[in-house]
mmCIF file of C-alpha atoms in Angstrom:
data_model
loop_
_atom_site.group_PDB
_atom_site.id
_atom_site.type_symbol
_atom_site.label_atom_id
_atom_site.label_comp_id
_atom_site.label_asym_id
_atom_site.label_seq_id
_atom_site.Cartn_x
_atom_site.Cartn_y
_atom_site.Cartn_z
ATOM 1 C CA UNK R 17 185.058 117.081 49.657
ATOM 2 C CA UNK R 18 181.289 116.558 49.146
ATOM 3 C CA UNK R 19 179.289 119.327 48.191
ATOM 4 C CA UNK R 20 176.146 119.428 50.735
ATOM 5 C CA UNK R 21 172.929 121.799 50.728
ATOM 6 C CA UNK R 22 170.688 122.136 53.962
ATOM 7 C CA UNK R 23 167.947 124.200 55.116
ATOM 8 C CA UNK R 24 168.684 127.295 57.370
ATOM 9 C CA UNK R 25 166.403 129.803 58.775
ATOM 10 C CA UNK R 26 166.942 132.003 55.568
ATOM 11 C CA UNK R 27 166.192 129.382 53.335
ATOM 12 C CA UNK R 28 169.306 127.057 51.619
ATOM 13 C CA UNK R 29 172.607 127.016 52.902
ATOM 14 C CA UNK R 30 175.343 125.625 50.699
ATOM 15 C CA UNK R 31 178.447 123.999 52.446
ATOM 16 C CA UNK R 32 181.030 121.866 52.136
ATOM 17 C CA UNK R 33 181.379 118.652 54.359
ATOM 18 C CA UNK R 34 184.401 116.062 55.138
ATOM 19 C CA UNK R 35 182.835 113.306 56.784
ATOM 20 C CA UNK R 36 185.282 111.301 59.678
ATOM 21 C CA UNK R 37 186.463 107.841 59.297
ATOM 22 C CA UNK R 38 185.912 107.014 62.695
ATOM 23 C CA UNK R 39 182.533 106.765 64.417
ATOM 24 C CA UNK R 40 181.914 109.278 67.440
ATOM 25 C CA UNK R 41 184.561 111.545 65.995
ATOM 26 C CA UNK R 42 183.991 115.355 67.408
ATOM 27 C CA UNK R 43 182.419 117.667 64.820
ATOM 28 C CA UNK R 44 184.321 120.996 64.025
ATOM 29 C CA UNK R 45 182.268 123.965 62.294
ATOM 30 C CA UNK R 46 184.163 126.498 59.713
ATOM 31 C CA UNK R 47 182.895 130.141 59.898
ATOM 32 C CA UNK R 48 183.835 132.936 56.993
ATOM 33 C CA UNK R 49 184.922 136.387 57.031
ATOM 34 C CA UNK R 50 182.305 139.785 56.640
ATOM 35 C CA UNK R 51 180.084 138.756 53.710
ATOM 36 C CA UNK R 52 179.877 142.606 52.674
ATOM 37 C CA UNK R 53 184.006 142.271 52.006
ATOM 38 C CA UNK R 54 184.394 139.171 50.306
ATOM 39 C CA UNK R 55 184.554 136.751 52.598
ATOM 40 C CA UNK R 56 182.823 133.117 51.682
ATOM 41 C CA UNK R 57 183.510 129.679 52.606
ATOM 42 C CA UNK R 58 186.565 129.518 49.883
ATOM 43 C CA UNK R 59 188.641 132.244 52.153
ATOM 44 C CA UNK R 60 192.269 130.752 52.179
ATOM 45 C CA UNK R 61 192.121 130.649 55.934
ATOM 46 C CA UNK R 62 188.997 128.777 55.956
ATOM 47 C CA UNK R 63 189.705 126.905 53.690
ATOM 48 C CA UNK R 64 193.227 125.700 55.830
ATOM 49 C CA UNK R 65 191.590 124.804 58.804
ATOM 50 C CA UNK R 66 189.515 122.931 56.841
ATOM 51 C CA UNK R 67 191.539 120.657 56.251
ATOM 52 C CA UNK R 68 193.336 121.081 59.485
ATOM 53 C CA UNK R 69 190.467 119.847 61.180
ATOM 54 C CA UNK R 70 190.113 116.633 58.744
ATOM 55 C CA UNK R 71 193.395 115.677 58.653
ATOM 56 C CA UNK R 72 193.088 115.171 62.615
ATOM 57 C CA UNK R 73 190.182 112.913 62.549
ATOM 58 C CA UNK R 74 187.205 115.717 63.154
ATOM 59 C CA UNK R 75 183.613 115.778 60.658
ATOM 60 C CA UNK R 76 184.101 118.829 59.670
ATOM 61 C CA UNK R 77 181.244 121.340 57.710
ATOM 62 C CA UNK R 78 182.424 124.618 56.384
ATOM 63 C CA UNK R 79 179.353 127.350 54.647
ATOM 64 C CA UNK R 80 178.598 130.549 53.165
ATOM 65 C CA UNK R 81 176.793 132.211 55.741
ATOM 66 C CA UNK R 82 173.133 133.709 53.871
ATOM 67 C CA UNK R 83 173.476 136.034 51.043
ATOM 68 C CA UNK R 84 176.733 134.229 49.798
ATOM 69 C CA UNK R 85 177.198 132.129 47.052
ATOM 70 C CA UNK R 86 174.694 129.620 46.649
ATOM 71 C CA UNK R 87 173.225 130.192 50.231
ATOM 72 C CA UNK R 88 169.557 131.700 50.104
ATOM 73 C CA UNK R 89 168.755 135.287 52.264
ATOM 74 C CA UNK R 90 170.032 138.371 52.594
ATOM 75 C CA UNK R 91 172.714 139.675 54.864
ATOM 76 C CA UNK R 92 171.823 140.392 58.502
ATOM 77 C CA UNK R 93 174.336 142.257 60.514
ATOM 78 C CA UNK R 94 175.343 138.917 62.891
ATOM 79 C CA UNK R 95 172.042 137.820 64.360
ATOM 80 C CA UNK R 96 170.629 135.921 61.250
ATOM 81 C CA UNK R 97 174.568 134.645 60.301
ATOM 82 C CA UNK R 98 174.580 133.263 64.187
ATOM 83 C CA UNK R 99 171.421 131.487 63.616
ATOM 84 C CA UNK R 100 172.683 130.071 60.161
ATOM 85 C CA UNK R 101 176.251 129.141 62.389
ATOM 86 C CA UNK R 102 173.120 127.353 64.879
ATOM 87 C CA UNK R 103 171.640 125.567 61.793
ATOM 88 C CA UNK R 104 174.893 124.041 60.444
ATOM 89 C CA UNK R 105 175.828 123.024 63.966
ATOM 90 C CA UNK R 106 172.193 121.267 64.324
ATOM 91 C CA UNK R 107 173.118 119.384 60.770
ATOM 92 C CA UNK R 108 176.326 118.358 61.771
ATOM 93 C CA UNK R 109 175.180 116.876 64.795
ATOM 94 C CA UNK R 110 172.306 114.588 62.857
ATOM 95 C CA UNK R 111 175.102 113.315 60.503
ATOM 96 C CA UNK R 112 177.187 112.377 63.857
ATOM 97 C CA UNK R 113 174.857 111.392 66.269
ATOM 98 C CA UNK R 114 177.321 109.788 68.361
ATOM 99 C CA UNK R 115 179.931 112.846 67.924
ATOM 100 C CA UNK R 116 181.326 113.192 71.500
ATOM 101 C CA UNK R 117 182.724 116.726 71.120
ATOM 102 C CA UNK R 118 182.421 119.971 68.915
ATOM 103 C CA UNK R 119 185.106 123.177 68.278
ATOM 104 C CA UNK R 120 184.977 126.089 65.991
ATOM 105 C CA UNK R 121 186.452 128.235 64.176
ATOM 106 C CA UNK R 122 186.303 131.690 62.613
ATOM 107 C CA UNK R 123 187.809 134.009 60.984
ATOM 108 C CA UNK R 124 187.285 138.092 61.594
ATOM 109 C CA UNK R 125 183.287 138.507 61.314
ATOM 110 C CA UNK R 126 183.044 134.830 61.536
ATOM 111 C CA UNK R 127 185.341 134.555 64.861
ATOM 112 C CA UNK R 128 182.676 136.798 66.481
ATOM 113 C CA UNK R 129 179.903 134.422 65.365
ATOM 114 C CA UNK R 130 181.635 131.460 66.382
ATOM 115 C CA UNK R 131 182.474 133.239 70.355
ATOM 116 C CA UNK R 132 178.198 134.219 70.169
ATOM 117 C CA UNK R 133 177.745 130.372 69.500
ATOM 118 C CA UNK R 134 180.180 129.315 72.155
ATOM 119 C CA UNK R 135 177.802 130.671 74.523
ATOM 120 C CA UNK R 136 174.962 129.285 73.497
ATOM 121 C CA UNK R 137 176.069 125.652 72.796
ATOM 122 C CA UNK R 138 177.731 123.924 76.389
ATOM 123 C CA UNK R 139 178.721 120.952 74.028
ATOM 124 C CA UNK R 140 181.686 123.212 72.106
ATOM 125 C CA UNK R 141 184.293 122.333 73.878
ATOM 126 C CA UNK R 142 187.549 124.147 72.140
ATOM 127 C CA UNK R 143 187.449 127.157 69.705
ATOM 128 C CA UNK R 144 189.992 128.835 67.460
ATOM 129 C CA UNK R 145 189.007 132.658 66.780
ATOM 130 C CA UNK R 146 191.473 134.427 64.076
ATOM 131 C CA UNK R 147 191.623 138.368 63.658
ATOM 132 C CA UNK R 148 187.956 138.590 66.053
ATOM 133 C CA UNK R 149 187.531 142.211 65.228
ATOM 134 C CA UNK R 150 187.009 143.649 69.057
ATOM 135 C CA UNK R 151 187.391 146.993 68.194
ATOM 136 C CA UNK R 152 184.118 146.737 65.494
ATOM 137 C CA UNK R 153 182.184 144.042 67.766
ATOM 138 C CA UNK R 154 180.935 143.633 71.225
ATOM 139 C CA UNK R 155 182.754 140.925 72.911
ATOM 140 C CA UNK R 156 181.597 141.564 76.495
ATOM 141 C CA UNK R 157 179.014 138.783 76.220
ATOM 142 C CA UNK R 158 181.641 136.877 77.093
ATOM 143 C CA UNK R 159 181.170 136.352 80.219
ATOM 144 C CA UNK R 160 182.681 134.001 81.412
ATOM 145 C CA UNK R 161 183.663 132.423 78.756
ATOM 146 C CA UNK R 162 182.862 128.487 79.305
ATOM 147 C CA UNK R 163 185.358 127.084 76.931
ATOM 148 C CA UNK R 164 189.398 126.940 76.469
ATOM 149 C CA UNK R 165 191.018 128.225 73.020
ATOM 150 C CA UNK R 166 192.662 130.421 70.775
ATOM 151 C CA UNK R 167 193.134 134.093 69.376
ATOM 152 C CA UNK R 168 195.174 134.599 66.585
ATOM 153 C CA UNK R 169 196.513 138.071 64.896
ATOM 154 C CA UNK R 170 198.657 139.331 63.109
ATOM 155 C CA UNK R 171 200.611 142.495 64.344
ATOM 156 C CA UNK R 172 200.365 144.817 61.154
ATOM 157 C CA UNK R 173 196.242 144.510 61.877
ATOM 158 C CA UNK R 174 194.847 147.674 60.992
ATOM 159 C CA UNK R 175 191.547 146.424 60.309
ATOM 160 C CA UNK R 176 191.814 145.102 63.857
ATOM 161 C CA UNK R 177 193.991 146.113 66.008
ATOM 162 C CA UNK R 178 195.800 143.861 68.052
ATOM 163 C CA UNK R 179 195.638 145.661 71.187
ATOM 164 C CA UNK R 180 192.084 145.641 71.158
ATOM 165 C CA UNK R 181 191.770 141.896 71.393
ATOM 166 C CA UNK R 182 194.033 141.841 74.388
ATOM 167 C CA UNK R 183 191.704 144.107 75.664
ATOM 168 C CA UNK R 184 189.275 141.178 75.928
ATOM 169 C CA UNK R 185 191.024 138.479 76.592
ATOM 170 C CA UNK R 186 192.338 140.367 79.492
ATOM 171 C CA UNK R 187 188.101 141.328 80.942
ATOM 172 C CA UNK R 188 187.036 138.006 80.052
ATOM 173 C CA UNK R 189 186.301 136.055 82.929
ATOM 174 C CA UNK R 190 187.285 132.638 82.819
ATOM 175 C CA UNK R 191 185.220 129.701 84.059
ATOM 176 C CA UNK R 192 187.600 127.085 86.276
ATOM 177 C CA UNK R 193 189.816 125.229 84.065
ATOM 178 C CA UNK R 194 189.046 127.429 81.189
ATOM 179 C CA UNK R 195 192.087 128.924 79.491
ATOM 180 C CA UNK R 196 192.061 131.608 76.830
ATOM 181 C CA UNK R 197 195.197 131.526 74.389
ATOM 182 C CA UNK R 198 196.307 134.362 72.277
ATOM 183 C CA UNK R 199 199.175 134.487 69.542
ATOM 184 C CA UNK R 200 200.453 137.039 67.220
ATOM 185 C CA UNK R 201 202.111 136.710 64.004
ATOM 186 C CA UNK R 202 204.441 139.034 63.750
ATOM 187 C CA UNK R 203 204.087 140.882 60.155
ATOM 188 C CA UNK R 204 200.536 139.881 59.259
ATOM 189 C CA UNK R 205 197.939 142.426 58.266
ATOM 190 C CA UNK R 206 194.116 141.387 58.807
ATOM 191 C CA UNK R 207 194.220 138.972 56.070
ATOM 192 C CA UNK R 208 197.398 137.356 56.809
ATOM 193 C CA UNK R 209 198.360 138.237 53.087
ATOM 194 C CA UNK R 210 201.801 135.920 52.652
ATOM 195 C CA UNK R 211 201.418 134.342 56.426
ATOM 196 C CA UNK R 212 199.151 132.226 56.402
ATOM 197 C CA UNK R 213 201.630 129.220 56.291
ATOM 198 C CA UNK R 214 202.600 130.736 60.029
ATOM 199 C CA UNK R 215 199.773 131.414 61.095
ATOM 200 C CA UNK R 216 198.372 127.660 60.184
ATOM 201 C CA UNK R 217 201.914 126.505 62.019
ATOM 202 C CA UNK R 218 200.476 128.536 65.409
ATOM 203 C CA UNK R 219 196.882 127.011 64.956
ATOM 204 C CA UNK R 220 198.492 123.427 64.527
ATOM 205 C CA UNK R 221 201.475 123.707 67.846
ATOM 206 C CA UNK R 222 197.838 124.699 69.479
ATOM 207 C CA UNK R 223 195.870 121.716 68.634
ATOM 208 C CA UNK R 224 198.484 119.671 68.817
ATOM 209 C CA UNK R 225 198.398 120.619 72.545
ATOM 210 C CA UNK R 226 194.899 120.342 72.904
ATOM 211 C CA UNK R 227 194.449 117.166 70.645
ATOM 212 C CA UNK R 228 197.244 115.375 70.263
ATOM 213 C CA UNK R 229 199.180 115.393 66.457
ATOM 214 C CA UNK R 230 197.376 115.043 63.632
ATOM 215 C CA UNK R 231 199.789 111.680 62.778
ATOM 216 C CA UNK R 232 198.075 110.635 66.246
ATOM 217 C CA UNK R 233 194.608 110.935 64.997
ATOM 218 C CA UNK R 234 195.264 109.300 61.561
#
């Protein structure tokens, strides 16, 4: 799991980067929790579909957005994390120049910054987005939303409410072919404190839908 530094708009970013085996394997991007409550690259959740990603074949770059850890700036309310999300997308894309697709991922502050990127970036093809906190953020830029994936929650949310989410999903207006997901796991609070195991097993029946199995991709 090499340790990798490149340059963002704010200065360094510090990330972590598992490299594919195979050349023109898709890229998948990693993005944290609020910075202002904790949340850095190391969250448990990232940290899993981390490795989710790797074990099924995908480069795969996970970072501390600015102001966390070893990552230069200062925190900047979303826009300057979305252009750091931007920056780490660019870098994984000149490490795999021949990378034929891109997802991501995020979890609560970083789900919303992964749906902003979405939009801006036709080549994501696939997204995972794990307690997006609708009730705190804006989500109506999602319109329509241009790729397929998956919301997760769990139903104890009170950071995030669950019904807030399928307030969303339910407005957002769905390009052709485009099909928006949404699970809950029943029990789990915002941080999926003792679920994460089930709410990895959810993330993985999805991808193995989308993807194929991980023992596929090996």
């Amino acid at each position: 799991m090499p340790e990798v530094i490149f340059t963002g708009p704010a200065g360094r970013i510090e990330g972590r980067y598992q490299p594919a085996k195979e050349k023109g394997a898709p890229i998948a991007i990693i993005l944290h929790p609020h910075p202002q409550f904790g949340g850095t690259m190391n969250n448990q959740i990232v940290y899993n579909l981390y490795y989710d990603f790797a074990k099924r074949g995908f480069s795969v770059l996970r970072f501390n957005f600015r102001g966390v850890g070893r990552s230069q700036g200062a925190f900047d309310h979303g826009q300057g994390e979305l252009s750091d999300a931007a920056a780490a997308l660019d870098w994984a894309q000149a490490m795999n120049p021949d990378a034929r697709a891109c997802w991501i991922a995020g979890v609560s502050f970083g789900a919303w910054i992964g749906m902003q990127l979405l939009m801006r970036r036709p080549e994501i093809e696939g997204f995972i987005s794990i307690a997006a906190m609708a009730n705190r953020y804006d989500f109506s830029f999602l319109a329509p939303c241009p790729s397929s994936g998956l919301f997760v929650h769990g139903s104890e949310d009170r950071v995030a409410p669950v019904k807030d989410v399928v307030s969303v999903i339910e407005k957002v207006k769905t390009q052709k072919g485009v099909k928006l997901e949404h699970a809950v796991i029943d029990g789990a609070n915002h941080f999926f404190d003792g679920r994460v195991d089930e709410l990895m097993v959810s993330v993985d029946e999805y991808l193995d839908k989308r993807l194929g199995t991980a023992e596929e991709a090996a």
